[in-house]
PDB file of C-alpha atoms and ligand atoms in Angstrom:
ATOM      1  CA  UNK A   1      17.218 -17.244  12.504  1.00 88.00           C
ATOM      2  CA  UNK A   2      13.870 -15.718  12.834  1.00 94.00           C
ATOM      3  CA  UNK A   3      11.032 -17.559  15.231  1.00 95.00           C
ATOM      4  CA  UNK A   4       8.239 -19.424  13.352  1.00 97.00           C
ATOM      5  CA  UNK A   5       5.465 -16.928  14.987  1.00 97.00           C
ATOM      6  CA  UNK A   6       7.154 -13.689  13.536  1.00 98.00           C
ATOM      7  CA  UNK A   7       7.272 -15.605   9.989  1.00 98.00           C
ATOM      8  CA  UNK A   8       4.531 -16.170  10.037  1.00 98.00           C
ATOM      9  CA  UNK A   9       2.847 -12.441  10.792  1.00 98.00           C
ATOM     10  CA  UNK A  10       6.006 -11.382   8.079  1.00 98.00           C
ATOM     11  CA  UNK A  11       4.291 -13.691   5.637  1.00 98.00           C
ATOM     12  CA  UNK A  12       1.420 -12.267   5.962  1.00 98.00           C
ATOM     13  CA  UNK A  13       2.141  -8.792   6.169  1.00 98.00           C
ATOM     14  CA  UNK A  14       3.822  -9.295   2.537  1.00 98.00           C
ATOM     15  CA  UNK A  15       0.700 -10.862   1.114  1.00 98.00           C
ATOM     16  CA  UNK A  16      -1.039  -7.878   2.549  1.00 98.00           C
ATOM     17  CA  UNK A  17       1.533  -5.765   0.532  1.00 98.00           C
ATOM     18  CA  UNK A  18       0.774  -8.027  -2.971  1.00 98.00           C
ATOM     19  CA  UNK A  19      -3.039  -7.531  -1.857  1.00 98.00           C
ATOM     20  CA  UNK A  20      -2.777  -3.838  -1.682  1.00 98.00           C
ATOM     21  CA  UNK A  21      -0.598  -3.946  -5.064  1.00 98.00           C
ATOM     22  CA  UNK A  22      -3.613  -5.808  -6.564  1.00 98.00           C
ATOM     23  CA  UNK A  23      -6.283  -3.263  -5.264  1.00 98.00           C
ATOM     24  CA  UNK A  24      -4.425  -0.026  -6.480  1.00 98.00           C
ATOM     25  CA  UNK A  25      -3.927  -1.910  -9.886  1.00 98.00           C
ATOM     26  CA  UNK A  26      -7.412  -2.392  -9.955  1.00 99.00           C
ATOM     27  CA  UNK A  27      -8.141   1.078  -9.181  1.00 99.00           C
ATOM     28  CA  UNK A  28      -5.681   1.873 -12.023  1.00 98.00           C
ATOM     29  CA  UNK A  29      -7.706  -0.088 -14.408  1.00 98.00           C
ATOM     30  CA  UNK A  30     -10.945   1.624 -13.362  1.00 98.00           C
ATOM     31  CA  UNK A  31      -9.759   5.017 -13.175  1.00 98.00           C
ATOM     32  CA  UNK A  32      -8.226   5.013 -17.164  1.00 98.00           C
ATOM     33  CA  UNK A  33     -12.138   3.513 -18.426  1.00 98.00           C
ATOM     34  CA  UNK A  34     -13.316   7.240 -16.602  1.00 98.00           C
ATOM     35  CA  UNK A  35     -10.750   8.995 -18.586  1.00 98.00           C
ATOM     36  CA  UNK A  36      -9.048  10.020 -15.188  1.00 98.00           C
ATOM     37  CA  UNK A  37      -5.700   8.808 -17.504  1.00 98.00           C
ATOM     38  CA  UNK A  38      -3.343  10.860 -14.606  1.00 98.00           C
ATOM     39  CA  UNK A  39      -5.081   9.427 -11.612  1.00 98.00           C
ATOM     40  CA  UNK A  40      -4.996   6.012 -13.067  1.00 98.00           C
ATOM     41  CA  UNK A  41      -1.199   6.525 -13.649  1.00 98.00           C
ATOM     42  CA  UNK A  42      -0.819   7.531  -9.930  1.00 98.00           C
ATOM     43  CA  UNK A  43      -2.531   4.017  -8.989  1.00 98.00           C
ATOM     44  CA  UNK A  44      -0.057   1.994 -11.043  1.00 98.00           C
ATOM     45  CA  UNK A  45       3.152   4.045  -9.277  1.00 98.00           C
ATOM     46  CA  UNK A  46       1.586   2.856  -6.371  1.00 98.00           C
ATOM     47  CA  UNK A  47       1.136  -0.360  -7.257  1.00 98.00           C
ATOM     48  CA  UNK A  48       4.768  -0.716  -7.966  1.00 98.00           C
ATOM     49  CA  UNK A  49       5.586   0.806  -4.749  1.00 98.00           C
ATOM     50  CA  UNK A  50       3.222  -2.084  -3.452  1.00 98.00           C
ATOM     51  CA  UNK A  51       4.934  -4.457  -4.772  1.00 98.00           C
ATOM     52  CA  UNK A  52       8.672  -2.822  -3.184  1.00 98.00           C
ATOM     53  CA  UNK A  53       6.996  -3.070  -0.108  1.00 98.00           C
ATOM     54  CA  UNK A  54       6.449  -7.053  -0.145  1.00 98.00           C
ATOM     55  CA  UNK A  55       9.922  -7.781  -1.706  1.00 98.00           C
ATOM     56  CA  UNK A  56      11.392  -5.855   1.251  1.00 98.00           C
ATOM     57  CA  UNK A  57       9.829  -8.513   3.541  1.00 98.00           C
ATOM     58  CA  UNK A  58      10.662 -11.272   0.813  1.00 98.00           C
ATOM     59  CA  UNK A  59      14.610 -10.056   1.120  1.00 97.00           C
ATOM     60  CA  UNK A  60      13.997  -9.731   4.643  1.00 98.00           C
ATOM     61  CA  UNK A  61      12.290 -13.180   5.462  1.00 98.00           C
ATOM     62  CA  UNK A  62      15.024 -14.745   3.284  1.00 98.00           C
ATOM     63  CA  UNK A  63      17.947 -12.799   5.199  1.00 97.00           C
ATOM     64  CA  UNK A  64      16.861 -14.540   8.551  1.00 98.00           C
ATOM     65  CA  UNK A  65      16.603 -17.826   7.732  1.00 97.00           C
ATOM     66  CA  UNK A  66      13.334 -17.561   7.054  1.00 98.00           C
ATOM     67  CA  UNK A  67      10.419 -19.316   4.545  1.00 98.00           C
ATOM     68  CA  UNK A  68       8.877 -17.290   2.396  1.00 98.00           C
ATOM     69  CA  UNK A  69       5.469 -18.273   2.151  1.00 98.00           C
ATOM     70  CA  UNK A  70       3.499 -17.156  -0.831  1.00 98.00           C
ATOM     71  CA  UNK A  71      -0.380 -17.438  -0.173  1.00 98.00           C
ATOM     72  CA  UNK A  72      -3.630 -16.524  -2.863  1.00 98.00           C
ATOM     73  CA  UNK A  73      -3.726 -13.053  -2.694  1.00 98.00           C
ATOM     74  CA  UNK A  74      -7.503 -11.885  -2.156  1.00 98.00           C
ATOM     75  CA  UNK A  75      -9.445 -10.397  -5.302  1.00 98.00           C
ATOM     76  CA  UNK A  76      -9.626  -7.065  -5.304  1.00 98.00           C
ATOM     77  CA  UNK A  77     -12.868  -4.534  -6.398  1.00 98.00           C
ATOM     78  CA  UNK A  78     -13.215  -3.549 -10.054  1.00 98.00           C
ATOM     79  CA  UNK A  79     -16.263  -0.777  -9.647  1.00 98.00           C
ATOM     80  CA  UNK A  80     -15.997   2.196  -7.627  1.00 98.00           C
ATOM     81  CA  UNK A  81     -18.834   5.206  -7.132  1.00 98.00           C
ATOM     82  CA  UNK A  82     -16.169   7.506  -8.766  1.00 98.00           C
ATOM     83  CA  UNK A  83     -13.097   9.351  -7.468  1.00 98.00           C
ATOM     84  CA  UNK A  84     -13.840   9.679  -4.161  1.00 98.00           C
ATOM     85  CA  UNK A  85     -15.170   6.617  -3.537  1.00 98.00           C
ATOM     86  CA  UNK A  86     -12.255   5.383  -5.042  1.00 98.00           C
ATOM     87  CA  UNK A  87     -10.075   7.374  -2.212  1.00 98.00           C
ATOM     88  CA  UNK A  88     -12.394   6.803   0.391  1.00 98.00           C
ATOM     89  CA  UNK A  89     -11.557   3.070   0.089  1.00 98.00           C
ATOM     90  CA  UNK A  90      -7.092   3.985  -0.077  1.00 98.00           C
ATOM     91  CA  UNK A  91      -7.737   5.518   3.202  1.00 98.00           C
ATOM     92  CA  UNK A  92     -10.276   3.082   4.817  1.00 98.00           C
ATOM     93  CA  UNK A  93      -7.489   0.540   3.206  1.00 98.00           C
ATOM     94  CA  UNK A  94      -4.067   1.842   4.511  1.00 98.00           C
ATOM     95  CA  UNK A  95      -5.439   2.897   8.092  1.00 98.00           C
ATOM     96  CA  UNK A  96      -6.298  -1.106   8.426  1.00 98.00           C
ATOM     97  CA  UNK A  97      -2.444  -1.618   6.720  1.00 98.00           C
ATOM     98  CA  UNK A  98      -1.231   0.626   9.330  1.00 98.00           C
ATOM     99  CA  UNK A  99      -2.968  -1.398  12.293  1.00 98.00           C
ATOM    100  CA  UNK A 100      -1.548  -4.390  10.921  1.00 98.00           C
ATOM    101  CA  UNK A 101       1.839  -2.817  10.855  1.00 98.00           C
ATOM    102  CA  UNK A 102       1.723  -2.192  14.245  1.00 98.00           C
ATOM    103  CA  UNK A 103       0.437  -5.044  15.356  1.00 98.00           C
ATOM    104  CA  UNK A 104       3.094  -7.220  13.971  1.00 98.00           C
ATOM    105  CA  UNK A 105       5.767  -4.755  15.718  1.00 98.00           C
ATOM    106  CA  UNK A 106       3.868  -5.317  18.460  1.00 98.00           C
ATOM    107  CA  UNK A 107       4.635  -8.869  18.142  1.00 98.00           C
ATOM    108  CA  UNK A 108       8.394  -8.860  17.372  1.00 98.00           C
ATOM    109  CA  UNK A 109       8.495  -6.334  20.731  1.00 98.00           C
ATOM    110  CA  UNK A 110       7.140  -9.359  22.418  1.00 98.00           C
ATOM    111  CA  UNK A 111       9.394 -11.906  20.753  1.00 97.00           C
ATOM    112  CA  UNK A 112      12.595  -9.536  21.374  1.00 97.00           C
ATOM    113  CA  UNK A 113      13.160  -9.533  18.457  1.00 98.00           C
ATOM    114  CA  UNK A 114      15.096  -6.225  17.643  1.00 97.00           C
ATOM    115  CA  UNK A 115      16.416  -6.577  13.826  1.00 98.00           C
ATOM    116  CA  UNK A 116      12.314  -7.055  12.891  1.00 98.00           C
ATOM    117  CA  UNK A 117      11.491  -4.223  14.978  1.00 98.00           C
ATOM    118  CA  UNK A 118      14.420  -1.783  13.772  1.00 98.00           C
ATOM    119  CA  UNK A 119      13.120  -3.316  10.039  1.00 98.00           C
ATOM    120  CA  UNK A 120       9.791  -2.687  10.610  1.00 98.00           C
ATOM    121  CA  UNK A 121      10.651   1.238  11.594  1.00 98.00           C
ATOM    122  CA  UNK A 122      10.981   1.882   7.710  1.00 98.00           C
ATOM    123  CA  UNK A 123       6.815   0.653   7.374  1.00 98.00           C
ATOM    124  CA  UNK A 124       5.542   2.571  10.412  1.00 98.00           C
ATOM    125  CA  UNK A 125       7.290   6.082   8.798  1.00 98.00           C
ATOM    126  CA  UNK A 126       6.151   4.668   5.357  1.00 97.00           C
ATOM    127  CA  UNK A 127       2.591   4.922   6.775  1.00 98.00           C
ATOM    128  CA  UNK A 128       2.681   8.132   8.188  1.00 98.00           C
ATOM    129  CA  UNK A 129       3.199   9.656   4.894  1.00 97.00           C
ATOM    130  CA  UNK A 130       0.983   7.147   2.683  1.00 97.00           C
ATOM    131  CA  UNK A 131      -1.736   8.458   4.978  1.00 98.00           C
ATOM    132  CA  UNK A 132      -0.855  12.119   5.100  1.00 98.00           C
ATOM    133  CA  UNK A 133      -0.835  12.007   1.197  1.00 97.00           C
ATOM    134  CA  UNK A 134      -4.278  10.410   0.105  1.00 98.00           C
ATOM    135  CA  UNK A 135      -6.305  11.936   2.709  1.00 98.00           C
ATOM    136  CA  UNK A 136      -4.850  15.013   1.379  1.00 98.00           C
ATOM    137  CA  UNK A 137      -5.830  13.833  -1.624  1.00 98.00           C
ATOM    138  CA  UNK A 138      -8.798  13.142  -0.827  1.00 98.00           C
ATOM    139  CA  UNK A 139      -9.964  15.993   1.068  1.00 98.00           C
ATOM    140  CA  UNK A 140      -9.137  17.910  -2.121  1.00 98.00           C
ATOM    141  CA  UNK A 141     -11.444  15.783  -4.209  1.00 98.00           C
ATOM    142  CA  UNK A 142     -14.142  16.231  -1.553  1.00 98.00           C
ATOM    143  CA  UNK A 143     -13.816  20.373  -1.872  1.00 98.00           C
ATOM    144  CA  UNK A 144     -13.958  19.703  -5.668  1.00 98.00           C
ATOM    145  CA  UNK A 145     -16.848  17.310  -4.887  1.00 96.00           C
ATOM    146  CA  UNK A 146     -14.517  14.954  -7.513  1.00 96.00           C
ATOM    147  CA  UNK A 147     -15.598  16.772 -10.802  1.00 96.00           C
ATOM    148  CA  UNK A 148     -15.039  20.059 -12.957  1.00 96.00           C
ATOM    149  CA  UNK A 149     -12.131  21.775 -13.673  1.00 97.00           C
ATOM    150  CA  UNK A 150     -10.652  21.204  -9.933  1.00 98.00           C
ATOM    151  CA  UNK A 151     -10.765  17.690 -11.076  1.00 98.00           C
ATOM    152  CA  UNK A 152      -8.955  18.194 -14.903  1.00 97.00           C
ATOM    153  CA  UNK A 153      -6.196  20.307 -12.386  1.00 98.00           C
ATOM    154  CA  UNK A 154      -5.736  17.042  -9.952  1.00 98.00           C
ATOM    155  CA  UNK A 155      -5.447  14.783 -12.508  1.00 98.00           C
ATOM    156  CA  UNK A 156      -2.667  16.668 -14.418  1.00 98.00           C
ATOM    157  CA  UNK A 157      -1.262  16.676 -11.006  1.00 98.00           C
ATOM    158  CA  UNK A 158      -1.697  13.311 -10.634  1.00 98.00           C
ATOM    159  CA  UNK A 159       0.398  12.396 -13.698  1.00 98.00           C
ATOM    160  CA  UNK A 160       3.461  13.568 -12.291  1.00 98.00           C
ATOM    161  CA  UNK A 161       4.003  11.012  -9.541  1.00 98.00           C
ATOM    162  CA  UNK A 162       7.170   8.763 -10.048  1.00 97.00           C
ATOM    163  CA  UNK A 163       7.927   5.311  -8.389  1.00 97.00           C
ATOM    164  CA  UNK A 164      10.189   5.742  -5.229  1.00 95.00           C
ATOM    165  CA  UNK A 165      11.095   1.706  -4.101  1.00 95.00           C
ATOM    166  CA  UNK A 166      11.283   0.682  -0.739  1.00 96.00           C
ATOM    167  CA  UNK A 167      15.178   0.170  -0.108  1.00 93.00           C
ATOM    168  CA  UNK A 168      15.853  -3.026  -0.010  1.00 82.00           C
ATOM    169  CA  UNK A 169      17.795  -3.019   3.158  1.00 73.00           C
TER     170      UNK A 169
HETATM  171 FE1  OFO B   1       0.179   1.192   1.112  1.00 89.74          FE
HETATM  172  O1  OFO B   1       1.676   0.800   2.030  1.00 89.74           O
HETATM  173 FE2  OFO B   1       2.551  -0.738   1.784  1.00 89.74          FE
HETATM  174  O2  OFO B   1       3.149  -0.815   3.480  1.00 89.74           O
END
């Protein structure tokens, strides 16, 4: 049986999860009305992969005993500047992820509680690659200053990605 506290930071990890499905959906939405029909494809893998990431802590919450405690999930932006405005907000956004992350580890360390913290091991690695991949991602729209055939290349690129779900246990 898991300790009210650490539901409760679970809870809201997992509505931070549906909240950063929301946003990269939104993103999806903007990027297809600026033709960017690869990028905008790339947002709604990632929204999907979002959405893994709260039913993981759904499964999870449920496993222990748990409630699961579904909250409003924040509205997200519709308008960007463009492209890199558009990743300049994903990395702004998952750093602030990741510090919640650990923060709630941080918590279950405290609590002693060592299934959430071996759980939680999956997110902090998850991180270290969501971050390693957009800022590289972004850096390479900054050197294309997010326009031109660089651009037409990324988006291609961008088109490929396929939806990898969070394992469920
Ligand atoms: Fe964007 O990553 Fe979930 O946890």
């Amino acid at each position: 049986m898991i300790n009210k506290k650490l539901e409760n930071e679970l809870n809201k990890q997992m509505n931070a999860e549906l909240y950063s499905a929301y946003l990269y959906l939104s993103m999806g939405a903007y990027l297809s009305k600026q033709n960017l029909n690869g990028f905008s494809h790339w947002m709604q893998i990632q929204f999907q992969e979002e959405q893994s990431h709260a039913m993981k802590l759904f499964q999870y919450i449920l496993d222990r005993g748990g409630e699961v405690k579904l909250e409003k999930i924040e509205k997200p932006k519709t308008t960007w500047e463009g492209i890199v405005d558009v990743f300049d907000n994903i990395v702004k956004h998952e750093s602030k992820i990741t510090s919640m992350i650990n923060s709630l580890v941080d918590v279950a360390m405290t609590e002693k509680d060592h299934a959430t913290v071996a759980m939680m091991q999956w997110y902090v690695s998850e991180q270290v690659e969501e971050e390693a991949s957009v800022s590289l991602l972004y850096d390479q729209l900054k050197l294309i200053e997010g326009k031109g055939p660089g651009l037409f290349m990324l988006d291609r690129e961008a088109n490929q990605r396929v939806f990898t779900p969070a394992p469920t246990k």
